[in-house]
CSV table of C-alpha atoms in Angstrom, one decimal:
chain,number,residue,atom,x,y,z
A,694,UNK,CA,0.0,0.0,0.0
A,695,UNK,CA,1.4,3.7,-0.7
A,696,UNK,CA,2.6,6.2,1.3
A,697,UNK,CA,-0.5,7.9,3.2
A,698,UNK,CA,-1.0,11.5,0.7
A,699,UNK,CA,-3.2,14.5,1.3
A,700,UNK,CA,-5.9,13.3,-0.9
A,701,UNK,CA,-6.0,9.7,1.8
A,702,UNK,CA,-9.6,9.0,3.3
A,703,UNK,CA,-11.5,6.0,4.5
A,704,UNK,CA,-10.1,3.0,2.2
A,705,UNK,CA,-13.4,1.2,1.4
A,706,UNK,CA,-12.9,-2.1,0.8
A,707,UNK,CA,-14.9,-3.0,-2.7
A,708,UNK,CA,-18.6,-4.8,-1.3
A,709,UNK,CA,-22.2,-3.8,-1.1
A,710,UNK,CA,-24.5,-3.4,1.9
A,711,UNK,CA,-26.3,-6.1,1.7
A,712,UNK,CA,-23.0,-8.3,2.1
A,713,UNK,CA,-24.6,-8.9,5.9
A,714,UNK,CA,-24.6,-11.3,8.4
A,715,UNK,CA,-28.0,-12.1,9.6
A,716,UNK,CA,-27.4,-8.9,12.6
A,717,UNK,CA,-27.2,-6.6,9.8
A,718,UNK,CA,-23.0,-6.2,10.8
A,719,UNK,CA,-21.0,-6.0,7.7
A,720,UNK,CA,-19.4,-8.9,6.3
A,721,UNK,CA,-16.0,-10.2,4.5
A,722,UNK,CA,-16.4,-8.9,0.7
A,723,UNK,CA,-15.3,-11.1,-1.7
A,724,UNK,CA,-12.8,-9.3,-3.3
A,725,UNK,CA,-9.5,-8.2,-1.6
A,726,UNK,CA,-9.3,-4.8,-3.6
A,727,UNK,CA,-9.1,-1.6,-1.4
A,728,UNK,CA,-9.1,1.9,-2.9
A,729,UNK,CA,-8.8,5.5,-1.1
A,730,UNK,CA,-12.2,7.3,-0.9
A,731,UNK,CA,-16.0,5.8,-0.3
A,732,UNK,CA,-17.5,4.7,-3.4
A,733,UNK,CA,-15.7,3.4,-6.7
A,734,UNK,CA,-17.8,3.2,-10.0
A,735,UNK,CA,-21.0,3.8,-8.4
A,736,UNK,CA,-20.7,0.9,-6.1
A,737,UNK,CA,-21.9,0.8,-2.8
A,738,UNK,CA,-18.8,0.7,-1.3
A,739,UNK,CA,-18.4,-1.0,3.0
A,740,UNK,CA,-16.1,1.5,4.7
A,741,UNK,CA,-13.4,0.4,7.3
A,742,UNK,CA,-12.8,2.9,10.2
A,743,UNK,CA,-9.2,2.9,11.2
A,744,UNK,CA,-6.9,5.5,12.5
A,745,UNK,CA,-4.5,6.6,10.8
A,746,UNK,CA,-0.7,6.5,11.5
A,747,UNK,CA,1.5,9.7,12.3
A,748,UNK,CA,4.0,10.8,9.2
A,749,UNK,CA,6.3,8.7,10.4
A,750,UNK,CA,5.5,5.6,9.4
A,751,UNK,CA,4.5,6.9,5.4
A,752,UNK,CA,5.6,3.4,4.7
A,753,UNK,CA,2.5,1.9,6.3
A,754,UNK,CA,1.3,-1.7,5.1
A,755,UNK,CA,-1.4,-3.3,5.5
A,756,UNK,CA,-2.2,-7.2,5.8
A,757,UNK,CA,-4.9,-9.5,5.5
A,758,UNK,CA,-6.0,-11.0,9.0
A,759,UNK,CA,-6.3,-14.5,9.5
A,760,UNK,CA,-8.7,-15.7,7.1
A,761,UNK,CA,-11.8,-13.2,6.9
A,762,UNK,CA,-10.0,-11.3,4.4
A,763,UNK,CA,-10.6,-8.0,5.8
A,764,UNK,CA,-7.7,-5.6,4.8
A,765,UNK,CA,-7.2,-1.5,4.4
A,766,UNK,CA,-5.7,1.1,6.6
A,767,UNK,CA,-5.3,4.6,6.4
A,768,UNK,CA,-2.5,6.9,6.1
A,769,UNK,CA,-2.3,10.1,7.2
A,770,UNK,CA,0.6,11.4,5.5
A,771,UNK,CA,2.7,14.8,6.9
A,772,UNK,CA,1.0,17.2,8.9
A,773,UNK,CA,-2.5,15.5,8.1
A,774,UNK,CA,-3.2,13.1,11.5
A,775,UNK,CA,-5.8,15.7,12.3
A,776,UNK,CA,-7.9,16.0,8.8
A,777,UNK,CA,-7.5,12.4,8.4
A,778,UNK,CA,-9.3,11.9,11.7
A,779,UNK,CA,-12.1,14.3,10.9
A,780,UNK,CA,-12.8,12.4,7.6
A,781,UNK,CA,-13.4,9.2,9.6
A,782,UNK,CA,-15.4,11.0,11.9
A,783,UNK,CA,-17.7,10.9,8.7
A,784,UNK,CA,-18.0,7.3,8.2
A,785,UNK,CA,-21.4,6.1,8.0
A,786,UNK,CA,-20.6,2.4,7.9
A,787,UNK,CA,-18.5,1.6,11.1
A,788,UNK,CA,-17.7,-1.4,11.9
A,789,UNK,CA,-18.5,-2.9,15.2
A,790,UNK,CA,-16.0,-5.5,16.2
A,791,UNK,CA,-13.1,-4.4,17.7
A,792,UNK,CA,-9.6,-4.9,15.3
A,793,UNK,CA,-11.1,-5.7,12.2
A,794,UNK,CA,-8.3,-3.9,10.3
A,795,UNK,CA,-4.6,-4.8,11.4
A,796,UNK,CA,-2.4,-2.0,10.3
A,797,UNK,CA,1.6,-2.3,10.4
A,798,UNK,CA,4.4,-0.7,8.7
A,799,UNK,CA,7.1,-3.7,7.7
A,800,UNK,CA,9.8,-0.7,8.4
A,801,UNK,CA,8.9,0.9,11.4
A,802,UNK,CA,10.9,-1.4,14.0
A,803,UNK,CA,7.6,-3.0,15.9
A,804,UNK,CA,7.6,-6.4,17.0
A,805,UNK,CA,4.4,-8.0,14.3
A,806,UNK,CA,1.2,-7.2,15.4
A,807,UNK,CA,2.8,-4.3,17.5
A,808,UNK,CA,0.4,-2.0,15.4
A,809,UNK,CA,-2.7,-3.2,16.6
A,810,UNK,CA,-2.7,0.2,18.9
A,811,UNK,CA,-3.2,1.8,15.7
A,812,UNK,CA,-6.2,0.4,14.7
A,813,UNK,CA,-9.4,2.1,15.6
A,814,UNK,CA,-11.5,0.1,18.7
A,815,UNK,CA,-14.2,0.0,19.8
A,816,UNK,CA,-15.1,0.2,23.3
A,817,UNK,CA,-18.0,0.7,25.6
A,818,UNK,CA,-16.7,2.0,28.6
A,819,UNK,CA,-19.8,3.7,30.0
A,820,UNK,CA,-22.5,5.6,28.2
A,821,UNK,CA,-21.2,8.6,25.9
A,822,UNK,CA,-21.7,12.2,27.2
A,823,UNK,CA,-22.8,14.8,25.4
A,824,UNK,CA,-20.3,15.9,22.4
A,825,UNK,CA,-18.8,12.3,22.9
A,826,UNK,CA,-21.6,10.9,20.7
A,827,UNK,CA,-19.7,11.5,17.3
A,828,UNK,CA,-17.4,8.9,18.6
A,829,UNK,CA,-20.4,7.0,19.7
A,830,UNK,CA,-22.1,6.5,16.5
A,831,UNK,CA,-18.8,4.5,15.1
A,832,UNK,CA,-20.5,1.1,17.4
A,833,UNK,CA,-24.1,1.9,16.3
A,834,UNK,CA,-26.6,-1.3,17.2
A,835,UNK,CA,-25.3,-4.2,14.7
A,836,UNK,CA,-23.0,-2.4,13.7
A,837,UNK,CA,-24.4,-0.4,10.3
A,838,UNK,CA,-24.9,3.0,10.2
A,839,UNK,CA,-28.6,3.7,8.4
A,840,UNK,CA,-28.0,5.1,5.1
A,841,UNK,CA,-28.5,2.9,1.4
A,842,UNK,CA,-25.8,5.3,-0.2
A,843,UNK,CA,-22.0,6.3,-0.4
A,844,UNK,CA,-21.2,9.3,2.2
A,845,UNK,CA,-20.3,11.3,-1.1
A,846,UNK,CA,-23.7,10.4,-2.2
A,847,UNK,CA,-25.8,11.6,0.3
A,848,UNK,CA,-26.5,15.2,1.2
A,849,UNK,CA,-25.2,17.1,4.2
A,850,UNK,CA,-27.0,18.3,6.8
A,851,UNK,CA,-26.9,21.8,7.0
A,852,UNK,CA,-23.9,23.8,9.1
A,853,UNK,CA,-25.2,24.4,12.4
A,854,UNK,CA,-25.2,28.0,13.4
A,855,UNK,CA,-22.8,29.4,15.7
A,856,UNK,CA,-23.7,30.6,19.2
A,857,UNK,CA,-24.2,34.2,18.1
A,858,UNK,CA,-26.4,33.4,14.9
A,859,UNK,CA,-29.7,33.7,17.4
A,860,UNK,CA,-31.8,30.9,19.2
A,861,UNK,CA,-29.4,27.9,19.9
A,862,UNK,CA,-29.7,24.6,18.0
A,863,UNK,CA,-32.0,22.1,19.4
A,864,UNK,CA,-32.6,18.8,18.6
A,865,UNK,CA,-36.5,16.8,17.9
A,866,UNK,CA,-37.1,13.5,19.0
A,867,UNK,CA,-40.9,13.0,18.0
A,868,UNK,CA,-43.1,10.7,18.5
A,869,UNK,CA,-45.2,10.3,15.9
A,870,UNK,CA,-49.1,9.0,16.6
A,871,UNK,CA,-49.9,12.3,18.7
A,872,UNK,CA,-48.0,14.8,18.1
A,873,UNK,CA,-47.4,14.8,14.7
A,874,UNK,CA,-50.4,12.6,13.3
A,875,UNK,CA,-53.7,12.9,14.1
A,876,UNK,CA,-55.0,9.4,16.0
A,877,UNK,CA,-58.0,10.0,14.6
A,878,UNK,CA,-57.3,10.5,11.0
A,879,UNK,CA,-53.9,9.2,11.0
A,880,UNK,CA,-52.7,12.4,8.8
A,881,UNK,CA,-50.2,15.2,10.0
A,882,UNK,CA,-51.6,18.8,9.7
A,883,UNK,CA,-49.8,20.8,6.6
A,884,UNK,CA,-48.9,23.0,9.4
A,885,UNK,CA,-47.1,20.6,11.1
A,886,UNK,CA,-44.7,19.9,8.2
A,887,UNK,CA,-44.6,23.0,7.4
A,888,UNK,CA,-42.7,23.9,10.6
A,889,UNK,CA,-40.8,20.5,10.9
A,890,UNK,CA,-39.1,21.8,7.3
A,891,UNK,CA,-38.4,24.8,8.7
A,892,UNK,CA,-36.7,24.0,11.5
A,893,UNK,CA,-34.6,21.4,9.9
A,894,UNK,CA,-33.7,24.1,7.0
A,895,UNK,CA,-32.2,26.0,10.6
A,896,UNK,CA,-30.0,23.0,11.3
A,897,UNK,CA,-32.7,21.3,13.8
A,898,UNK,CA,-32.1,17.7,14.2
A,899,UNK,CA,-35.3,16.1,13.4
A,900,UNK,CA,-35.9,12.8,14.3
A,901,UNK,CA,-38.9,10.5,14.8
A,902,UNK,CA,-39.6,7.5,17.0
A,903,UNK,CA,-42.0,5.8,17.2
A,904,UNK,CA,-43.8,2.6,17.0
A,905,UNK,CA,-45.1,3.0,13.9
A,906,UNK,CA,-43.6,1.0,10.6
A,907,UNK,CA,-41.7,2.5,8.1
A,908,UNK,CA,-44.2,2.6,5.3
A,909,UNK,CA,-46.1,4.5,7.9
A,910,UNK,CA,-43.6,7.2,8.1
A,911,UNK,CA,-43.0,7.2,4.3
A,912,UNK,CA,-46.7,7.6,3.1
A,913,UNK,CA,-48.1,10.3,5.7
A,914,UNK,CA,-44.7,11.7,6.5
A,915,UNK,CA,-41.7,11.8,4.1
A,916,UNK,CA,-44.4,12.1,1.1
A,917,UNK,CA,-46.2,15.3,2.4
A,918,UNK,CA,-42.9,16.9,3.3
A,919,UNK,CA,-41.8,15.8,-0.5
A,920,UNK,CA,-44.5,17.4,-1.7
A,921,UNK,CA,-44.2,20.5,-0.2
A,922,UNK,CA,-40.7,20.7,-0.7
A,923,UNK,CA,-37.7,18.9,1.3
A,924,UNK,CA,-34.8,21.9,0.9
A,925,UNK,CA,-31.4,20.1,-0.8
A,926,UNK,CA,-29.0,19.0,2.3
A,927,UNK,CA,-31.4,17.9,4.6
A,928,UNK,CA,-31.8,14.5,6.2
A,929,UNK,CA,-34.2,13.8,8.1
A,930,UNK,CA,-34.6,10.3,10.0
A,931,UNK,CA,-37.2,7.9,11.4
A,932,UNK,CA,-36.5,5.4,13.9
A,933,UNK,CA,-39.5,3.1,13.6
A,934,UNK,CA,-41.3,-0.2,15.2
A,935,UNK,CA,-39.6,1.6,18.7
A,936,UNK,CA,-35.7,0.6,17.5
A,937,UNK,CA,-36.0,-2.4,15.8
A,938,UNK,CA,-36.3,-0.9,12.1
A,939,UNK,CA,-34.6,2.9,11.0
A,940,UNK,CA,-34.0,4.7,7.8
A,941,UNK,CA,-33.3,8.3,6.6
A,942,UNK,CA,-34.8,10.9,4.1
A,943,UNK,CA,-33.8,13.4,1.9
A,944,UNK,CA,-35.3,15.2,-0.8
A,945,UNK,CA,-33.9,12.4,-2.9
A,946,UNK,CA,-36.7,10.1,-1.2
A,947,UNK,CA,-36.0,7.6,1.2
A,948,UNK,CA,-33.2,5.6,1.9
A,949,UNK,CA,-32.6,1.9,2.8
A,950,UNK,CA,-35.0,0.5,5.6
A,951,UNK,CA,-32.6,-1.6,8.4
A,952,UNK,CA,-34.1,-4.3,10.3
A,953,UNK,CA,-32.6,-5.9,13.5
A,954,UNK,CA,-33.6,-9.4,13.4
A,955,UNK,CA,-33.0,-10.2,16.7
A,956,UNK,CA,-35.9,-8.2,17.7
A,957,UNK,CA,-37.9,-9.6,15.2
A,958,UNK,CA,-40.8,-11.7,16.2
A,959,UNK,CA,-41.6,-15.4,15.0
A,960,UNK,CA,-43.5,-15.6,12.0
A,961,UNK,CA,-46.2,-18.3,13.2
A,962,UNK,CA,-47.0,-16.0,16.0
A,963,UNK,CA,-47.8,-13.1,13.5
A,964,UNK,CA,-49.7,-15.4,11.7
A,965,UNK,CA,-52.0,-16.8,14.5
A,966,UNK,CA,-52.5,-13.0,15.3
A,967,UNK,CA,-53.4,-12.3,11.8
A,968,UNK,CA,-55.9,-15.0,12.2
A,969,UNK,CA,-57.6,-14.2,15.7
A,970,UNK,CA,-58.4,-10.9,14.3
A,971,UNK,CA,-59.8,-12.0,10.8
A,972,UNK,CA,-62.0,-14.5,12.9
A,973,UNK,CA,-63.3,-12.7,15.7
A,974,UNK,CA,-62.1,-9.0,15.7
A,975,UNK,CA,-62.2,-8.1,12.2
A,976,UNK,CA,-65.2,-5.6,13.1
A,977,UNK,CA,-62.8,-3.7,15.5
A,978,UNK,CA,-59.1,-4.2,14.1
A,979,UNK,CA,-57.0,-4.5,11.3
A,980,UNK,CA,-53.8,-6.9,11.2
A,981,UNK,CA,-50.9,-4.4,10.2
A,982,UNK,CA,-49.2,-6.4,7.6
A,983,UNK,CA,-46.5,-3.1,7.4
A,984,UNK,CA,-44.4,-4.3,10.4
A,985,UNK,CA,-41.2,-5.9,10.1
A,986,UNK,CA,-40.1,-6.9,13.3
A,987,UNK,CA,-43.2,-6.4,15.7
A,988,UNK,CA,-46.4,-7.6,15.3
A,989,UNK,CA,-49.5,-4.9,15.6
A,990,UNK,CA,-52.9,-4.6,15.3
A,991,UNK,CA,-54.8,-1.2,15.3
A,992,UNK,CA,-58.2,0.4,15.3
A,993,UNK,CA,-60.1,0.2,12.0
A,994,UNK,CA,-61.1,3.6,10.9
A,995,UNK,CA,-65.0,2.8,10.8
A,996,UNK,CA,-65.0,1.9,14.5
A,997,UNK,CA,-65.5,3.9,17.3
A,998,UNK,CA,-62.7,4.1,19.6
A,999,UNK,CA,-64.8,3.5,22.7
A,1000,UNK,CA,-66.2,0.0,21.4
A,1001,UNK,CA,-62.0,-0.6,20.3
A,1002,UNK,CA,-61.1,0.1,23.6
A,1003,UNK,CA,-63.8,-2.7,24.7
A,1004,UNK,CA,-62.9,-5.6,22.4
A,1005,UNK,CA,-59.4,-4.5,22.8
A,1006,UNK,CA,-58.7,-6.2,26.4
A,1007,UNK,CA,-60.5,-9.3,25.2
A,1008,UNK,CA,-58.5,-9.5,22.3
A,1009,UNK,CA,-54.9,-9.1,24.3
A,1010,UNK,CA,-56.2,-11.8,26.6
A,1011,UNK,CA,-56.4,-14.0,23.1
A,1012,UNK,CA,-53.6,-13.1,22.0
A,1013,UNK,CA,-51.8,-14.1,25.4
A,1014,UNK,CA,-53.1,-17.0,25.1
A,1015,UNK,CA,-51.5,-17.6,21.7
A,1016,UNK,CA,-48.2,-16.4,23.1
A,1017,UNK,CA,-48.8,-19.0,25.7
A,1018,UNK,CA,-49.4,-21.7,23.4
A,1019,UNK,CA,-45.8,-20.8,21.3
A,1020,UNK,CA,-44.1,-20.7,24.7
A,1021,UNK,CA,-43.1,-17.1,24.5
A,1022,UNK,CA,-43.0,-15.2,27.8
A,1023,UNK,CA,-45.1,-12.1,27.6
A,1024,UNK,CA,-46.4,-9.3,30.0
A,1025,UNK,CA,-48.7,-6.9,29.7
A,1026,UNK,CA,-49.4,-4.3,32.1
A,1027,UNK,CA,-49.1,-5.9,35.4
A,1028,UNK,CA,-49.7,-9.3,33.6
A,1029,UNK,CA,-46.9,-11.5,33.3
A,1030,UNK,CA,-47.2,-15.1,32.2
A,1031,UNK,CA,-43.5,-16.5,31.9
A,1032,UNK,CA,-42.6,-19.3,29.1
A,1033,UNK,CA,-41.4,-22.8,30.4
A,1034,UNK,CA,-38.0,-21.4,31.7
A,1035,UNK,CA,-39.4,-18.6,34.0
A,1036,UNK,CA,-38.3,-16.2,31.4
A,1037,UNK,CA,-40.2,-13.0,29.7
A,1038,UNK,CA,-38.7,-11.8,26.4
A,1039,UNK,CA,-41.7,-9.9,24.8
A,1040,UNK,CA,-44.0,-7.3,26.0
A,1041,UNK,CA,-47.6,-6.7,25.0
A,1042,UNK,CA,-48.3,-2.9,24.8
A,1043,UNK,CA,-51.8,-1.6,24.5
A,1044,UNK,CA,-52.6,2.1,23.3
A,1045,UNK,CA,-56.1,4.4,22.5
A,1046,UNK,CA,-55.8,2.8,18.7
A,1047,UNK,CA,-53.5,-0.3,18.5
A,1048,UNK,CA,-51.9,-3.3,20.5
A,1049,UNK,CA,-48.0,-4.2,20.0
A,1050,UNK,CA,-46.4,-7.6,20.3
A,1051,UNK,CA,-42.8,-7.1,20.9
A,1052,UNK,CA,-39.5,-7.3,22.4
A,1053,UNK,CA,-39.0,-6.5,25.8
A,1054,UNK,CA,-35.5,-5.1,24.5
A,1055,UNK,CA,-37.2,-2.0,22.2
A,1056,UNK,CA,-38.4,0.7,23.6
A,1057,UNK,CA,-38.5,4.8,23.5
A,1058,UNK,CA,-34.9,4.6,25.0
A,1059,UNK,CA,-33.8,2.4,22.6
A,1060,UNK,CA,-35.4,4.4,19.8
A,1061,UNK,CA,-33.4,8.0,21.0
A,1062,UNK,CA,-30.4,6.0,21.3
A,1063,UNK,CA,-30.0,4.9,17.5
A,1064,UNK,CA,-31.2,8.9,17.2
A,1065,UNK,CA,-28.0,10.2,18.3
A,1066,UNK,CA,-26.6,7.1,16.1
A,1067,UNK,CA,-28.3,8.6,12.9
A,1068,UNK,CA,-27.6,12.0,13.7
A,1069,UNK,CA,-23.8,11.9,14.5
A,1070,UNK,CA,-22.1,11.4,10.8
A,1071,UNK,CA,-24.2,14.2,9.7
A,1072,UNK,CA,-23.6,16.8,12.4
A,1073,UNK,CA,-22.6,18.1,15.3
A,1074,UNK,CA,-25.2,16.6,18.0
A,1075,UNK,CA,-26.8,19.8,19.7
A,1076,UNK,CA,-26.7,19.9,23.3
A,1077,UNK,CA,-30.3,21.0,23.9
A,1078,UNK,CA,-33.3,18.5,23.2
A,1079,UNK,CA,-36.9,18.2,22.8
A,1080,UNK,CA,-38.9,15.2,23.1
A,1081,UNK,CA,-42.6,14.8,22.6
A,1082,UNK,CA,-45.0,12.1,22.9
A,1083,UNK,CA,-48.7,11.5,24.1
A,1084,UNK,CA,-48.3,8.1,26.0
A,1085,UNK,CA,-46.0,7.4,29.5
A,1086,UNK,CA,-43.9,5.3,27.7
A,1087,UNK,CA,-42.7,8.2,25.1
A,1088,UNK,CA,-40.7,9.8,28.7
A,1089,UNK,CA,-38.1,7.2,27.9
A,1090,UNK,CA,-37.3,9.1,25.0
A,1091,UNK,CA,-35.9,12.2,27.6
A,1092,UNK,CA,-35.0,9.8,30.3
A,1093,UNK,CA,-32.3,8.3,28.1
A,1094,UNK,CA,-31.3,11.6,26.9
A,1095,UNK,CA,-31.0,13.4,30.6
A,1096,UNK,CA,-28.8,10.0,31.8
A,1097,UNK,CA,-26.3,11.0,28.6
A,1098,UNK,CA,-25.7,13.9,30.5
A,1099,UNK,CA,-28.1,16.3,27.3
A,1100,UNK,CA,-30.2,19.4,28.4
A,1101,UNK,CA,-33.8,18.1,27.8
A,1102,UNK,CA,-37.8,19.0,28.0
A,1103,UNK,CA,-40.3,16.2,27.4
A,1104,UNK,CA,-43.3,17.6,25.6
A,1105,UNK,CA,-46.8,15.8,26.8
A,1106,UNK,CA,-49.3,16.3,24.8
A,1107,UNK,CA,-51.8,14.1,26.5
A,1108,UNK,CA,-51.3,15.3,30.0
A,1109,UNK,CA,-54.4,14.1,31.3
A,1110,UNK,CA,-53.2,10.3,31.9
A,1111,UNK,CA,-50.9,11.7,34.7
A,1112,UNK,CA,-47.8,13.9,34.5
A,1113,UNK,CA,-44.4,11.9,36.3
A,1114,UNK,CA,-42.0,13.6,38.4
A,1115,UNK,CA,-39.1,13.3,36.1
A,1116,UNK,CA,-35.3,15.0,36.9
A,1117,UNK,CA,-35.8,17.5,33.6
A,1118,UNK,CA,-38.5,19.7,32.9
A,1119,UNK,CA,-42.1,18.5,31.5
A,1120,UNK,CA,-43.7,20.9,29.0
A,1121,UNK,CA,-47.6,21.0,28.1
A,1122,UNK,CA,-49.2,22.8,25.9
A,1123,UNK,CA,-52.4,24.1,27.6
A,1124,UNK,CA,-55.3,22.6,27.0
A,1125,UNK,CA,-54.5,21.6,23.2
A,1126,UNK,CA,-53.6,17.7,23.2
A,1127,UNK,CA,-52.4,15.3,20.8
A,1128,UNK,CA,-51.3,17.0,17.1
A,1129,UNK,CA,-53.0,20.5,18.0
A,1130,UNK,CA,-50.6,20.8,20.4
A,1131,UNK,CA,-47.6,19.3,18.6
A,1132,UNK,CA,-48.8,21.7,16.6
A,1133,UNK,CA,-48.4,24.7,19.0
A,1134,UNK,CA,-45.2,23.9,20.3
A,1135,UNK,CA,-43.4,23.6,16.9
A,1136,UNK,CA,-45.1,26.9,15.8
A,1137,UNK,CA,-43.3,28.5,19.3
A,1138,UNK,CA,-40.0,26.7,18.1
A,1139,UNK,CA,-40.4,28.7,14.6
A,1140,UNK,CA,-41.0,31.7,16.2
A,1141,UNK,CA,-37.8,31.4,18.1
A,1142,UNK,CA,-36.0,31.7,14.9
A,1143,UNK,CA,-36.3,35.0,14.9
């Protein structure tokens, strides 16, 4: 390999995301050709993250490690250690296991393998603080950062404004069912995205989490927001199915939808859901067939929601039941009914217009968590946030957020189910709820613009 030069970046070893093992974490290509740069002919190239060595190694090598074929490495070349870094900070496809890369210089005078300190790790010492997220994102869950194109490829999120250009950068985490859609209607107001362009055209973070499916968030979010006009270099993202599926958006569309499988429930179970509702709730509900990891059901349109909210308990007693009979541990509420080990790996989670099967692993928290993960290669990640939700469960969102050490509010825009004593401060909006008053308190972040 040459001498690092000025022009060095991430050396992207020549394979395609969807060379994946089955947790989404990049695989071994199948060629051993390595290039500077992220994307070569159009391909969709796998980036390596490695540090780079000082100028005095310029003779740096790199070697192929034991037998998964993984090789690359990164020179900095003189006086470029510090530009060489902030390129990798960049990466959007990092690789999670630790010393992927080996990196040594035959000439430097180590003992062999004596560069491993070289290579770029991975460690989780403790939960990341603050501006220590952009190091963060490099381990984001399975490995993958969520984007179906090239970093060159996709646009930039706008520069964030300095501390004297007005009202300081804050970031959205948004629920979606609530504050941005109506549960009624299941549309977002034109106001609403309106305001959600305009403060991500100002460098606002805008994120959404929720449980929602991804086709969901395409079809009465991205779409609207398409058509009214997404402004060129901004991304927006949507953590959907609470963690266990994420993509991004530009005006470009959307990009590649990631799953993590391990979240995922079993297929017979979906379908003997699919089936209790067809045979004895079909009046009621509707089987989501959009969900790729959970399994939902939700209030038909044509019913009332105080006969859903009947037949709703009797239906998650049915579908207990069913969870029973697969041996899957489940809880619900204060119900628990463990499987034959004692143990209780999913979680059934009712709401004013929909039930969700799912792991007991995802969550709010687990939804703002691969936030900061999507936000990180694009920008700096703002020390101020802004959560909003309509449910008790959506406060996970700014209790994960206030334990990484960020400045948050939690925005509750259905107050009337009881407001917690949380560490950070709780915002309402008066007596608007749900989307009227996601409504308001976007308008009042518009305003602040100046």
């Amino acid at each position: 390999m040459a001498p690092g030069q000025h022009h060095d970046g991430v050396l992207a070893v020549v394979g395609h995301l969807h060379d994946r093992d089955t947790r989404a974490a990049a695989g071994p290509p199948d060629r051993l050709q390595v290039h500077a740069g992220v994307g070569q002919g159009g391909e969709r190239d796998l980036g390596i993250r490695v540090a780079a060595h000082g100028a005095d190694q310029g003779d740096l090598g790199a070697e192929q490690r034991r037998s998964d074929r993984l090789i690359g490495a990164l020179a900095a070349g003189q006086h470029r250690h510090g530009a060489a870094q902030d390129r990798l900070a960049r990466l959007r496809v990092p690789l999670e296991r630790d010393h992927e890369v080996r990196v040594d210089g035959p000439d430097d005078g180590d003992a062999p393998g004596g560069a491993w300190n070289h290579v770029r790790s991975l460690p989780r010492p403790r939960p990341p603080q603050g501006h220590e997220w952009k190091e963060h994102a490099a381990r984001e869950h399975n490995g993958v950062m969520p984007t179906d194109a090239p970093i060159d490829l996709l646009p930039d999120a706008p520069a964030v404004p300095g501390p004297g250009d007005g009202v300081p950068v804050q970031g959205l985490l948004l629920d979606v069912d609530g504050p941005v859609a109506s549960p009624v209607t299941r549309t977002v107001p034109a106001g609403i995205i309106a305001d959600l362009l305009t403060l991500a055209s100002a460098g606002w973070p805008v994120v959404f989490n929720t449980g929602r499916s991804d086709a969901f968030i395409r079809e009465q979010v991205m779409e609207p927001m398409l058509a009214a006009g997404i402004p060129s270099g901004v991304t927006f993202h949507a953590v959907c199915e609470k963690g266990a599926t994420w993509f991004s958006f530009t005006a470009d569309g959307a990009g590649q939808v990631f799953v993590d499988r391990e979240l995922a429930l079993p297929a017979s179970f979906a379908d003997d859901v699919r089936d209790l509702v067809e045979e004895k709730y079909a009046d009621l509900m509707f089987f989501d067939e959009t969900k790729l990891s959970m399994v939902s059901v939700e209030q038909s349109l044509d019913a009332t929601n105080a006969a859903y909210l009947e037949g709703q308990r009797l239906f998650d007693d049915d579908a207990l039941d069913i969870l029973h009979s697969h041996d899957m541990g489940a809880c619900r509420l204060d119900r628990e009914e463990p499987n034959s080990h004692g143990d209780i790996d999913y979680r059934v989670d009712p709401t004013i217009i929909s039930t969700d099967f799912e792991s007991v692993r995802v969550g709010k928290d687990l939804g703002a968590e691969r936030a900061l993960t999507l936000v990180a290669p694009l920008t700096e990640i703002p020390p101020i946030w802004r959560t909003v939700g309509d449910s008790r469960t959506d406060y996970a969102m700014a209790d994960y957020l206030h334990e990484q050490g960020f400045d948050v509010a939690h925005v509750d825009v259905r107050p009337a189910d009881g407001v917690p004593v949380k560490p950070y401060e709780v915002m309402t909006e008066g007596s608007l709820v749900h989307e009227e008053a996601g409504a308001a308190f976007l308008a009042r972040c518009v305003a602040s613009l100046g």
